[in-house]
PDB file of C-alpha atoms and ligand atoms in Angstrom:
ATOM      1  CA  MET A   1     -14.615  10.182  54.632  1.00  0.00           C
ATOM      2  CA  LYS A   2     -16.220  11.924  51.650  1.00  0.00           C
ATOM      3  CA  THR A   3     -13.582  14.692  51.631  1.00  0.00           C
ATOM      4  CA  LYS A   4     -10.861  12.063  51.785  1.00  0.00           C
ATOM      5  CA  ILE A   5     -12.280  10.351  48.699  1.00  0.00           C
ATOM      6  CA  ALA A   6     -12.677  13.689  46.916  1.00  0.00           C
ATOM      7  CA  LEU A   7      -9.082  14.575  47.781  1.00  0.00           C
ATOM      8  CA  LEU A   8      -7.793  11.216  46.538  1.00  0.00           C
ATOM      9  CA  LEU A   9      -9.864  11.586  43.380  1.00  0.00           C
ATOM     10  CA  SER A  10      -8.490  15.049  42.625  1.00  0.00           C
ATOM     11  CA  VAL A  11      -4.910  13.864  43.197  1.00  0.00           C
ATOM     12  CA  PHE A  12      -5.637  10.971  40.834  1.00  0.00           C
ATOM     13  CA  LEU A  13      -7.126  13.299  38.192  1.00  0.00           C
ATOM     14  CA  PHE A  14      -4.229  15.729  38.527  1.00  0.00           C
ATOM     15  CA  THR A  15      -1.768  12.846  38.029  1.00  0.00           C
ATOM     16  CA  LEU A  16      -3.678  11.762  34.943  1.00  0.00           C
ATOM     17  CA  ILE A  17      -3.605  15.265  33.460  1.00  0.00           C
ATOM     18  CA  SER A  18       0.096  15.750  34.142  1.00  0.00           C
ATOM     19  CA  CYS A  19       0.877  12.353  32.603  1.00  0.00           C
ATOM     20  CA  GLU A  20      -0.933  13.441  29.468  1.00  0.00           C
ATOM     21  CA  ASN A  21       1.046  16.658  29.318  1.00  0.00           C
ATOM     22  CA  ASN A  22       4.308  14.784  29.740  1.00  0.00           C
ATOM     23  CA  ASN A  23       3.374  12.489  26.895  1.00  0.00           C
ATOM     24  CA  SER A  24       2.629  15.242  24.428  1.00  0.00           C
ATOM     25  CA  ASP A  25       5.977  16.874  25.242  1.00  0.00           C
ATOM     26  CA  LYS A  26       7.749  13.704  24.150  1.00  0.00           C
ATOM     27  CA  GLN A  27       5.885  13.390  20.872  1.00  0.00           C
ATOM     28  CA  THR A  28       7.621  14.567  17.761  1.00  0.00           C
ATOM     29  CA  PRO A  29       6.119  14.519  14.284  1.00  0.00           C
ATOM     30  CA  ILE A  30       8.054  12.348  11.838  1.00  0.00           C
ATOM     31  CA  ASP A  31       9.269  13.484   8.475  1.00  0.00           C
ATOM     32  CA  ALA A  32       7.952  11.402   5.579  1.00  0.00           C
ATOM     33  CA  GLU A  33       9.666  13.021   2.606  1.00  0.00           C
ATOM     34  CA  PRO A  34       9.820  10.742  -0.444  1.00  0.00           C
ATOM     35  CA  ILE A  35      13.160   9.214  -1.354  1.00  0.00           C
ATOM     36  CA  PHE A  36      14.730   8.224  -4.676  1.00  0.00           C
ATOM     37  CA  MET A  37      16.253   4.877  -5.560  1.00  0.00           C
ATOM     38  CA  ASP A  38      17.912   3.870  -8.826  1.00  0.00           C
ATOM     39  CA  LEU A  39      16.776   0.508 -10.237  1.00  0.00           C
ATOM     40  CA  SER A  40      18.661   0.830 -13.536  1.00  0.00           C
ATOM     41  CA  SER A  41      21.115  -1.957 -12.647  1.00  0.00           C
ATOM     42  CA  TYR A  42      18.147  -4.310 -12.361  1.00  0.00           C
ATOM     43  CA  TYR A  43      16.683  -3.200 -15.689  1.00  0.00           C
ATOM     44  CA  SER A  44      20.030  -3.797 -17.385  1.00  0.00           C
ATOM     45  CA  GLN A  45      19.882  -7.485 -16.396  1.00  0.00           C
ATOM     46  CA  TRP A  46      16.868  -7.956 -18.634  1.00  0.00           C
ATOM     47  CA  ASN A  47      16.261  -7.360 -22.273  1.00  0.00           C
ATOM     48  CA  LEU A  48      13.011  -5.932 -21.029  1.00  0.00           C
ATOM     49  CA  LYS A  49      10.141  -6.044 -23.462  1.00  0.00           C
ATOM     50  CA  ALA A  50       7.038  -5.878 -21.360  1.00  0.00           C
ATOM     51  CA  THR A  51       3.903  -7.051 -23.102  1.00  0.00           C
ATOM     52  CA  ASN A  52       0.254  -6.684 -22.264  1.00  0.00           C
ATOM     53  CA  GLY A  53      -2.287  -9.503 -22.009  1.00  0.00           C
ATOM     54  CA  GLU A  54      -2.647  -9.555 -25.812  1.00  0.00           C
ATOM     55  CA  GLY A  55       1.090  -9.842 -26.328  1.00  0.00           C
ATOM     56  CA  VAL A  56       1.323  -6.227 -27.528  1.00  0.00           C
ATOM     57  CA  PRO A  57       4.570  -4.495 -26.527  1.00  0.00           C
ATOM     58  CA  ALA A  58       4.060  -1.690 -24.051  1.00  0.00           C
ATOM     59  CA  ASN A  59       6.811   0.431 -22.542  1.00  0.00           C
ATOM     60  CA  LEU A  60       6.453   0.107 -18.815  1.00  0.00           C
ATOM     61  CA  ARG A  61       8.499   1.211 -15.841  1.00  0.00           C
ATOM     62  CA  VAL A  62       8.182   1.029 -12.077  1.00  0.00           C
ATOM     63  CA  LEU A  63       7.386   4.580 -10.976  1.00  0.00           C
ATOM     64  CA  LYS A  64       7.264   4.233  -7.214  1.00  0.00           C
ATOM     65  CA  ALA A  65       6.797   2.059  -4.159  1.00  0.00           C
ATOM     66  CA  GLU A  66       4.780   2.967  -1.097  1.00  0.00           C
ATOM     67  CA  TYR A  67       5.675   0.846   1.875  1.00  0.00           C
ATOM     68  CA  PHE A  68       3.990   0.276   5.217  1.00  0.00           C
ATOM     69  CA  THR A  69       5.820  -0.370   8.478  1.00  0.00           C
ATOM     70  CA  THR A  70       5.181  -1.777  11.937  1.00  0.00           C
ATOM     71  CA  GLY A  71       4.237   0.890  14.480  1.00  0.00           C
ATOM     72  CA  GLU A  72       6.704  -0.660  16.960  1.00  0.00           C
ATOM     73  CA  SER A  73       9.602   0.000  14.591  1.00  0.00           C
ATOM     74  CA  GLY A  74       9.286   3.749  15.119  1.00  0.00           C
ATOM     75  CA  LYS A  75       9.807   3.989  11.341  1.00  0.00           C
ATOM     76  CA  ILE A  76       7.173   5.477   9.110  1.00  0.00           C
ATOM     77  CA  GLY A  77       6.154   4.081   5.721  1.00  0.00           C
ATOM     78  CA  ARG A  78       7.484   6.111   2.821  1.00  0.00           C
ATOM     79  CA  THR A  79       7.268   6.609  -0.895  1.00  0.00           C
ATOM     80  CA  VAL A  80      10.296   5.536  -2.905  1.00  0.00           C
ATOM     81  CA  PHE A  81      10.566   6.919  -6.440  1.00  0.00           C
ATOM     82  CA  PHE A  82      12.485   4.885  -9.009  1.00  0.00           C
ATOM     83  CA  MET A  83      12.261   7.241 -11.979  1.00  0.00           C
ATOM     84  CA  ASN A  84      14.372  10.365 -11.732  1.00  0.00           C
ATOM     85  CA  VAL A  85      12.111  12.708 -13.626  1.00  0.00           C
ATOM     86  CA  GLY A  86      13.041  15.862 -11.768  1.00  0.00           C
ATOM     87  CA  ASN A  87       9.823  15.835  -9.800  1.00  0.00           C
ATOM     88  CA  LYS A  88       9.816  13.252  -7.071  1.00  0.00           C
ATOM     89  CA  LYS A  89       6.173  13.869  -6.297  1.00  0.00           C
ATOM     90  CA  LEU A  90       4.984  12.888  -9.765  1.00  0.00           C
ATOM     91  CA  ALA A  91       1.390  11.735  -9.443  1.00  0.00           C
ATOM     92  CA  ALA A  92      -0.100   8.742 -11.232  1.00  0.00           C
ATOM     93  CA  ASP A  93      -3.641   7.570 -11.907  1.00  0.00           C
ATOM     94  CA  PHE A  94      -5.514   5.016 -13.961  1.00  0.00           C
ATOM     95  CA  VAL A  95      -6.646   6.128 -17.434  1.00  0.00           C
ATOM     96  CA  PRO A  96     -10.443   6.231 -17.818  1.00  0.00           C
ATOM     97  CA  ASP A  97     -10.262   5.483 -21.557  1.00  0.00           C
ATOM     98  CA  ILE A  98     -10.876   1.891 -22.591  1.00  0.00           C
ATOM     99  CA  ASN A  99      -8.525   2.300 -25.572  1.00  0.00           C
ATOM    100  CA  PHE A 100      -5.602   2.677 -23.193  1.00  0.00           C
ATOM    101  CA  SER A 101      -6.762   0.159 -20.625  1.00  0.00           C
ATOM    102  CA  LEU A 102      -4.802  -3.068 -20.851  1.00  0.00           C
ATOM    103  CA  ASP A 103      -7.917  -5.209 -20.438  1.00  0.00           C
ATOM    104  CA  GLY A 104     -10.162  -3.047 -22.624  1.00  0.00           C
ATOM    105  CA  THR A 105     -12.566  -2.076 -19.816  1.00  0.00           C
ATOM    106  CA  THR A 106     -12.825   0.703 -17.251  1.00  0.00           C
ATOM    107  CA  ASP A 107     -13.902  -1.801 -14.595  1.00  0.00           C
ATOM    108  CA  ILE A 108     -11.294  -2.318 -11.899  1.00  0.00           C
ATOM    109  CA  SER A 109     -10.038  -5.881 -11.787  1.00  0.00           C
ATOM    110  CA  TYR A 110      -7.969  -7.497  -9.078  1.00  0.00           C
ATOM    111  CA  TYR A 111      -6.059 -10.741  -8.851  1.00  0.00           C
ATOM    112  CA  ILE A 112      -4.757 -12.796  -5.944  1.00  0.00           C
ATOM    113  CA  ASP A 113      -1.629 -14.799  -6.812  1.00  0.00           C
ATOM    114  CA  GLU A 114      -1.563 -17.963  -4.712  1.00  0.00           C
ATOM    115  CA  ASN A 115       1.927 -18.986  -5.873  1.00  0.00           C
ATOM    116  CA  ARG A 116       3.478 -17.087  -2.969  1.00  0.00           C
ATOM    117  CA  PRO A 117       1.522 -18.189   0.109  1.00  0.00           C
ATOM    118  CA  CYS A 118       2.010 -16.849   3.620  1.00  0.00           C
ATOM    119  CA  SER A 119       4.088 -19.289   5.732  1.00  0.00           C
ATOM    120  CA  GLU A 120       1.836 -19.086   8.764  1.00  0.00           C
ATOM    121  CA  LEU A 121      -1.690 -19.026   7.300  1.00  0.00           C
ATOM    122  CA  SER A 122      -3.708 -21.074   4.824  1.00  0.00           C
ATOM    123  CA  LEU A 123      -4.464 -19.748   1.342  1.00  0.00           C
ATOM    124  CA  ASN A 124      -8.165 -19.805   2.258  1.00  0.00           C
ATOM    125  CA  GLU A 125      -7.538 -17.483   5.189  1.00  0.00           C
ATOM    126  CA  THR A 126      -5.353 -14.993   3.320  1.00  0.00           C
ATOM    127  CA  THR A 127      -7.444 -14.959   0.134  1.00  0.00           C
ATOM    128  CA  SER A 128     -10.662 -14.351   2.114  1.00  0.00           C
ATOM    129  CA  ALA A 129      -9.013 -11.523   4.073  1.00  0.00           C
ATOM    130  CA  ILE A 130      -7.836  -9.839   0.849  1.00  0.00           C
ATOM    131  CA  GLN A 131     -11.316 -10.248  -0.671  1.00  0.00           C
ATOM    132  CA  ARG A 132     -12.886  -8.577   2.386  1.00  0.00           C
ATOM    133  CA  ALA A 133     -10.403  -5.700   2.099  1.00  0.00           C
ATOM    134  CA  MET A 134     -11.185  -5.191  -1.598  1.00  0.00           C
ATOM    135  CA  ALA A 135     -14.932  -5.322  -0.889  1.00  0.00           C
ATOM    136  CA  THR A 136     -14.571  -2.563   1.720  1.00  0.00           C
ATOM    137  CA  TRP A 137     -13.170  -0.173  -0.898  1.00  0.00           C
ATOM    138  CA  ASP A 138     -15.647  -1.352  -3.540  1.00  0.00           C
ATOM    139  CA  ASN A 139     -18.542  -0.650  -1.147  1.00  0.00           C
ATOM    140  CA  VAL A 140     -17.734   3.065  -0.810  1.00  0.00           C
ATOM    141  CA  SER A 141     -20.882   4.528  -2.316  1.00  0.00           C
ATOM    142  CA  CYS A 142     -19.426   7.610  -4.074  1.00  0.00           C
ATOM    143  CA  SER A 143     -17.621   5.472  -6.653  1.00  0.00           C
ATOM    144  CA  ASN A 144     -18.635   2.928  -9.233  1.00  0.00           C
ATOM    145  CA  LEU A 145     -15.573   0.780  -9.911  1.00  0.00           C
ATOM    146  CA  ASN A 146     -17.447  -2.373 -11.038  1.00  0.00           C
ATOM    147  CA  MET A 147     -14.684  -4.155  -9.187  1.00  0.00           C
ATOM    148  CA  PHE A 148     -14.254  -7.825  -9.930  1.00  0.00           C
ATOM    149  CA  GLN A 149     -11.789 -10.573  -9.024  1.00  0.00           C
ATOM    150  CA  LEU A 150      -9.999 -12.357 -11.866  1.00  0.00           C
ATOM    151  CA  PRO A 151      -9.953 -16.134 -11.449  1.00  0.00           C
ATOM    152  CA  TYR A 152      -6.661 -17.630 -10.248  1.00  0.00           C
ATOM    153  CA  THR A 153      -4.876 -19.312 -13.165  1.00  0.00           C
ATOM    154  CA  GLY A 154      -1.738 -20.593 -11.455  1.00  0.00           C
ATOM    155  CA  GLU A 155       0.509 -18.402 -13.627  1.00  0.00           C
ATOM    156  CA  GLN A 156       3.470 -16.580 -12.097  1.00  0.00           C
ATOM    157  CA  THR A 157       2.744 -12.865 -11.729  1.00  0.00           C
ATOM    158  CA  GLY A 158       4.721  -9.852 -10.577  1.00  0.00           C
ATOM    159  CA  PHE A 159       6.576  -7.314 -12.739  1.00  0.00           C
ATOM    160  CA  VAL A 160       8.678  -6.081  -9.810  1.00  0.00           C
ATOM    161  CA  ALA A 161       9.317  -9.622  -8.547  1.00  0.00           C
ATOM    162  CA  ALA A 162      10.552 -10.542 -12.033  1.00  0.00           C
ATOM    163  CA  LEU A 163      12.681  -7.384 -12.209  1.00  0.00           C
ATOM    164  CA  LEU A 164      14.341  -8.017  -8.840  1.00  0.00           C
ATOM    165  CA  GLY A 165      14.880 -11.743  -9.464  1.00  0.00           C
ATOM    166  CA  PHE A 166      12.060 -13.283  -7.387  1.00  0.00           C
ATOM    167  CA  GLY A 167      10.187 -15.042 -10.196  1.00  0.00           C
ATOM    168  CA  GLY A 168       7.136 -13.483 -11.811  1.00  0.00           C
ATOM    169  CA  SER A 169       6.255 -12.003 -15.165  1.00  0.00           C
ATOM    170  CA  PHE A 170       6.431  -8.709 -17.025  1.00  0.00           C
ATOM    171  CA  ASN A 171       2.949  -9.249 -18.451  1.00  0.00           C
ATOM    172  CA  TYR A 172      -0.312  -7.596 -17.526  1.00  0.00           C
ATOM    173  CA  PHE A 173      -2.814  -9.664 -15.542  1.00  0.00           C
ATOM    174  CA  GLY A 174      -5.088  -7.206 -13.736  1.00  0.00           C
ATOM    175  CA  ASP A 175      -5.330  -3.645 -12.409  1.00  0.00           C
ATOM    176  CA  VAL A 176      -4.655  -4.333  -8.718  1.00  0.00           C
ATOM    177  CA  MET A 177      -2.403  -7.345  -8.196  1.00  0.00           C
ATOM    178  CA  HIS A 178      -2.002  -9.031  -4.813  1.00  0.00           C
ATOM    179  CA  CYS A 179       1.228 -10.848  -5.682  1.00  0.00           C
ATOM    180  CA  GLY A 180       1.633 -12.717  -2.407  1.00  0.00           C
ATOM    181  CA  TRP A 181       4.218 -13.145   0.355  1.00  0.00           C
ATOM    182  CA  LEU A 182       7.948 -12.775  -0.302  1.00  0.00           C
ATOM    183  CA  PRO A 183      11.001 -13.248   1.950  1.00  0.00           C
ATOM    184  CA  ARG A 184      12.668 -10.334   3.709  1.00  0.00           C
ATOM    185  CA  ASP A 185      15.457 -10.154   1.055  1.00  0.00           C
ATOM    186  CA  PHE A 186      12.970  -8.626  -1.378  1.00  0.00           C
ATOM    187  CA  PHE A 187      12.124  -5.858   1.108  1.00  0.00           C
ATOM    188  CA  ASP A 188      15.808  -5.236   1.872  1.00  0.00           C
ATOM    189  CA  ILE A 189      16.264  -4.143  -1.752  1.00  0.00           C
ATOM    190  CA  ILE A 190      13.662  -1.383  -1.556  1.00  0.00           C
ATOM    191  CA  ASP A 191      14.944   0.227   1.635  1.00  0.00           C
ATOM    192  CA  ILE A 192      18.558   1.188   2.180  1.00  0.00           C
ATOM    193  CA  ASP A 193      18.121   0.677   5.937  1.00  0.00           C
ATOM    194  CA  GLY A 194      16.858  -2.862   5.372  1.00  0.00           C
ATOM    195  CA  GLY A 195      13.326  -4.168   5.051  1.00  0.00           C
ATOM    196  CA  SER A 196      12.918  -5.812   8.444  1.00  0.00           C
ATOM    197  CA  TYR A 197      10.176  -3.389   9.506  1.00  0.00           C
ATOM    198  CA  ILE A 198       8.266  -3.305   6.188  1.00  0.00           C
ATOM    199  CA  LEU A 199       4.967  -5.211   6.399  1.00  0.00           C
ATOM    200  CA  GLY A 200       3.782  -4.596   2.865  1.00  0.00           C
ATOM    201  CA  VAL A 201       4.462  -2.557  -0.234  1.00  0.00           C
ATOM    202  CA  THR A 202       2.557  -1.364  -3.281  1.00  0.00           C
ATOM    203  CA  PHE A 203       4.363  -0.657  -6.548  1.00  0.00           C
ATOM    204  CA  THR A 204       2.959   1.591  -9.277  1.00  0.00           C
ATOM    205  CA  ILE A 205       3.799   0.494 -12.815  1.00  0.00           C
ATOM    206  CA  ILE A 206       3.228   3.139 -15.466  1.00  0.00           C
ATOM    207  CA  PHE A 207       3.223   3.558 -19.226  1.00  0.00           C
ATOM    208  CA  THR A 208       6.169   5.647 -20.334  1.00  0.00           C
ATOM    209  CA  ASP A 209       5.108   6.205 -23.970  1.00  0.00           C
ATOM    210  CA  SER A 210       2.827   9.189 -23.349  1.00  0.00           C
ATOM    211  CA  ASP A 211       0.263  10.758 -21.079  1.00  0.00           C
ATOM    212  CA  TYR A 212      -2.786   9.231 -22.778  1.00  0.00           C
ATOM    213  CA  ASP A 213      -5.406  11.327 -21.011  1.00  0.00           C
ATOM    214  CA  ASN A 214      -3.327  14.567 -21.037  1.00  0.00           C
ATOM    215  CA  ASN A 215      -3.875  15.258 -17.346  1.00  0.00           C
ATOM    216  CA  ARG A 216      -0.138  15.667 -16.587  1.00  0.00           C
ATOM    217  CA  LYS A 217      -0.172  12.627 -14.365  1.00  0.00           C
ATOM    218  CA  SER A 218       1.569   9.378 -15.186  1.00  0.00           C
ATOM    219  CA  ASP A 219      -0.805   6.738 -16.508  1.00  0.00           C
ATOM    220  CA  VAL A 220      -0.976   3.654 -14.308  1.00  0.00           C
ATOM    221  CA  ALA A 221      -0.687   0.355 -16.154  1.00  0.00           C
ATOM    222  CA  TRP A 222      -1.330  -1.633 -12.981  1.00  0.00           C
ATOM    223  CA  ARG A 223      -0.296  -1.861  -9.333  1.00  0.00           C
ATOM    224  CA  GLU A 224       1.364  -4.718  -7.437  1.00  0.00           C
ATOM    225  CA  ILE A 225       1.154  -5.495  -3.736  1.00  0.00           C
ATOM    226  CA  TYR A 226       3.608  -7.717  -1.849  1.00  0.00           C
ATOM    227  CA  TYR A 227       3.528  -8.865   1.786  1.00  0.00           C
ATOM    228  CA  ASN A 228       6.610  -9.558   3.922  1.00  0.00           C
ATOM    229  CA  ASP A 229       6.738 -13.194   5.027  1.00  0.00           C
ATOM    230  CA  ASN A 230       9.240 -12.221   7.740  1.00  0.00           C
ATOM    231  CA  PHE A 231       6.324 -11.460  10.099  1.00  0.00           C
ATOM    232  CA  SER A 232       3.810 -13.532  12.029  1.00  0.00           C
ATOM    233  CA  TRP A 233       0.642 -12.930  10.047  1.00  0.00           C
ATOM    234  CA  ARG A 234      -2.745 -13.491  11.666  1.00  0.00           C
ATOM    235  CA  ILE A 235      -6.452 -13.154  11.016  1.00  0.00           C
ATOM    236  CA  GLY A 236      -8.080 -10.819  13.575  1.00  0.00           C
ATOM    237  CA  ASP A 237      -4.847 -10.491  15.562  1.00  0.00           C
ATOM    238  CA  HIS A 238      -1.433  -8.917  14.895  1.00  0.00           C
ATOM    239  CA  TYR A 239      -0.353  -8.600  12.172  1.00  0.00           C
ATOM    240  CA  ASP A 240      -3.814  -8.704  10.688  1.00  0.00           C
ATOM    241  CA  VAL A 241      -3.936  -9.567   6.966  1.00  0.00           C
ATOM    242  CA  GLU A 242      -7.204  -7.735   6.234  1.00  0.00           C
ATOM    243  CA  THR A 243      -5.949  -4.504   7.853  1.00  0.00           C
ATOM    244  CA  ILE A 244      -2.761  -4.481   5.803  1.00  0.00           C
ATOM    245  CA  ALA A 245      -4.464  -5.661   2.607  1.00  0.00           C
ATOM    246  CA  MET A 246      -6.936  -2.786   2.979  1.00  0.00           C
ATOM    247  CA  HIS A 247      -4.110  -0.281   3.418  1.00  0.00           C
ATOM    248  CA  GLU A 248      -2.186  -1.620   0.398  1.00  0.00           C
ATOM    249  CA  SER A 249      -5.352  -1.781  -1.709  1.00  0.00           C
ATOM    250  CA  GLY A 250      -5.882   1.900  -0.889  1.00  0.00           C
ATOM    251  CA  HIS A 251      -2.544   2.520  -2.655  1.00  0.00           C
ATOM    252  CA  GLY A 252      -3.658   0.063  -5.351  1.00  0.00           C
ATOM    253  CA  LEU A 253      -6.574   2.434  -5.934  1.00  0.00           C
ATOM    254  CA  SER A 254      -4.264   5.491  -6.127  1.00  0.00           C
ATOM    255  CA  GLN A 255      -4.464   6.814  -2.560  1.00  0.00           C
ATOM    256  CA  ALA A 256      -1.379   8.167  -0.805  1.00  0.00           C
ATOM    257  CA  HIS A 257      -0.501   8.014   2.885  1.00  0.00           C
ATOM    258  CA  PHE A 258      -2.530  10.270   5.121  1.00  0.00           C
ATOM    259  CA  GLY A 259      -2.190  11.638   8.668  1.00  0.00           C
ATOM    260  CA  THR A 260       0.712  12.973  10.710  1.00  0.00           C
ATOM    261  CA  ALA A 261       2.877  10.413  12.480  1.00  0.00           C
ATOM    262  CA  PHE A 262       4.156  11.096  15.988  1.00  0.00           C
ATOM    263  CA  LEU A 263       6.852   9.149  17.730  1.00  0.00           C
ATOM    264  CA  ASP A 264       6.390   8.751  21.459  1.00  0.00           C
ATOM    265  CA  SER A 265       9.944   8.696  22.784  1.00  0.00           C
ATOM    266  CA  GLY A 266       8.655   7.159  26.021  1.00  0.00           C
ATOM    267  CA  THR A 267       7.179   4.043  24.473  1.00  0.00           C
ATOM    268  CA  GLY A 268       9.074   4.199  21.170  1.00  0.00           C
ATOM    269  CA  LYS A 269       5.765   3.660  19.393  1.00  0.00           C
ATOM    270  CA  LEU A 270       4.158   5.559  16.549  1.00  0.00           C
ATOM    271  CA  HIS A 271       0.708   6.995  16.602  1.00  0.00           C
ATOM    272  CA  PHE A 272      -1.240   9.012  14.083  1.00  0.00           C
ATOM    273  CA  SER A 273      -3.493  12.013  13.859  1.00  0.00           C
ATOM    274  CA  PRO A 274      -6.052  11.547  12.483  1.00  0.00           C
ATOM    275  CA  ARG A 275      -6.160   7.755  12.672  1.00  0.00           C
ATOM    276  CA  SER A 276      -7.002   6.253   9.278  1.00  0.00           C
ATOM    277  CA  ALA A 277      -6.497   3.180   7.109  1.00  0.00           C
ATOM    278  CA  MET A 278      -4.024   5.198   5.021  1.00  0.00           C
ATOM    279  CA  ASN A 279      -1.720   6.054   7.957  1.00  0.00           C
ATOM    280  CA  ALA A 280       1.856   5.116   7.043  1.00  0.00           C
ATOM    281  CA  ALA A 281       2.352   2.504   9.791  1.00  0.00           C
ATOM    282  CA  TYR A 282       0.380  -0.276  11.458  1.00  0.00           C
ATOM    283  CA  SER A 283      -1.226   0.872  14.683  1.00  0.00           C
ATOM    284  CA  GLY A 284      -3.713  -1.922  15.326  1.00  0.00           C
ATOM    285  CA  ILE A 285      -6.519  -3.720  13.549  1.00  0.00           C
ATOM    286  CA  GLN A 286      -8.397  -1.407  11.196  1.00  0.00           C
ATOM    287  CA  THR A 287     -10.898  -3.078   8.902  1.00  0.00           C
ATOM    288  CA  ASN A 288     -13.255  -0.129   8.439  1.00  0.00           C
ATOM    289  CA  ILE A 289     -12.292   2.931   6.499  1.00  0.00           C
ATOM    290  CA  GLU A 290     -12.405   6.309   8.212  1.00  0.00           C
ATOM    291  CA  LYS A 291     -13.935   9.557   6.903  1.00  0.00           C
ATOM    292  CA  THR A 292     -10.551  10.767   5.624  1.00  0.00           C
ATOM    293  CA  ASP A 293     -10.008   7.482   3.732  1.00  0.00           C
ATOM    294  CA  GLU A 294     -13.431   7.820   2.152  1.00  0.00           C
ATOM    295  CA  ALA A 295     -12.799  11.463   1.219  1.00  0.00           C
ATOM    296  CA  GLY A 296      -9.476  10.506  -0.372  1.00  0.00           C
ATOM    297  CA  HIS A 297     -11.073   7.664  -2.289  1.00  0.00           C
ATOM    298  CA  CYS A 298     -13.985   9.804  -3.507  1.00  0.00           C
ATOM    299  CA  SER A 299     -11.697  12.632  -4.646  1.00  0.00           C
ATOM    300  CA  ILE A 300     -10.047  10.126  -7.016  1.00  0.00           C
ATOM    301  CA  TRP A 301     -12.945   7.879  -8.039  1.00  0.00           C
ATOM    302  CA  ALA A 302     -16.279   9.731  -7.695  1.00  0.00           C
ATOM    303  CA  ASN A 303     -16.434  10.600 -11.409  1.00  0.00           C
ATOM    304  CA  TRP A 304     -14.834   7.427 -12.762  1.00  0.00           C
ATOM    305  CA  PRO A 305     -14.928   6.603 -15.652  1.00  0.00           C
ATOM    306  CA  ASN A 306     -16.335   9.941 -16.872  1.00  0.00           C
ATOM    307  CA  GLN A 307     -13.377  12.233 -16.193  1.00  0.00           C
TER     308      GLN A 307
HETATM  309 ZN1  LIG B   1       1.302   2.544   2.634  1.00  0.00          ZN
END
C-alpha cells in the first residue's frame, strides 16, 4: 500500500514539474518601448495660455503619459511621449526650489477632483481609497514629502482633459492631481489601438521655459491621473481602486514602470518578475509596496528637498 502511495505521489510530482516546464516555455517577455504621439492638433484648437494659481503665465506642455492596463488584455502599460525632443526617454522630476514651485512650497500636495465620479462606486469609497494609496507612499520612511491633501473646492480641474475637450482647466491646483473617472473615448485618444484595456493613466505636465534646477531633466509642473470609467471598479475586489490609485500615484511621484512582463500564451495572461506596485499591468490586488517600489521611491525622494 505504502509503495503504491509513494508511486502515485511521485507521478503526481513529476506531472507538476513537467507542467511548470511547459509553462515557462510558453512565456515570452513583452517589449515595452516608449511610443510617440503628436498632440499638436489639439494644442492648435486653443489659444493656450496656461496660468498658475496666482494667474501668472507659465509655458506648460504635456510631456508624457504612462498608462496601466488589465493583465487579461495581454497588453502592457506603456509610456507615450507627446513632445518630439529627439530623446524619447527624456526624464522629468519636481524642482526642489520653492521659487519655481507653483504653490511656493516644497511640500507635495495632492487633490481629488470629485466632479468626475466613478459610475459604480460612491465618492466616499473612491476618495478614501485614493487617500489610503497616497498615505502608503507618504509613509515610506526614507522620504519627507510633507504630503497633504488640498481641500475639494468644486472647481473643474485637468489640463489634459481641457486640452482633449473633456472639460477641465489649464490652471495649477496641486502637485499630484487625481482628476477622476472619464469615459473610454478619452483613453481611445491616447492609444492608437484604442483605450479599452487602459485602467488608468498619469500625465506629466512640464515647464518648457527652462531647466530651473539645471539637472538636465524636465521640470515637472504637476501630474494628472485619470481613471477609465469603462471598467467595473470595486473596493477590495477587481478592479480595486486603491491598487490602481497606488500605481498611478507612484507615477505621480516620478516613478516609472518596473519589472519584466511575460505573456503566458496558454492562459493569455500577463505576469511580472519581480511583482511590484509599479508593474505595467494589473495582476491582482496590491495595496502594499514591494522592496523594489520602495527602492525606486527612495532613489528619487530620499534627499528631497535638499538636492
Ligand atoms: Zn503605470
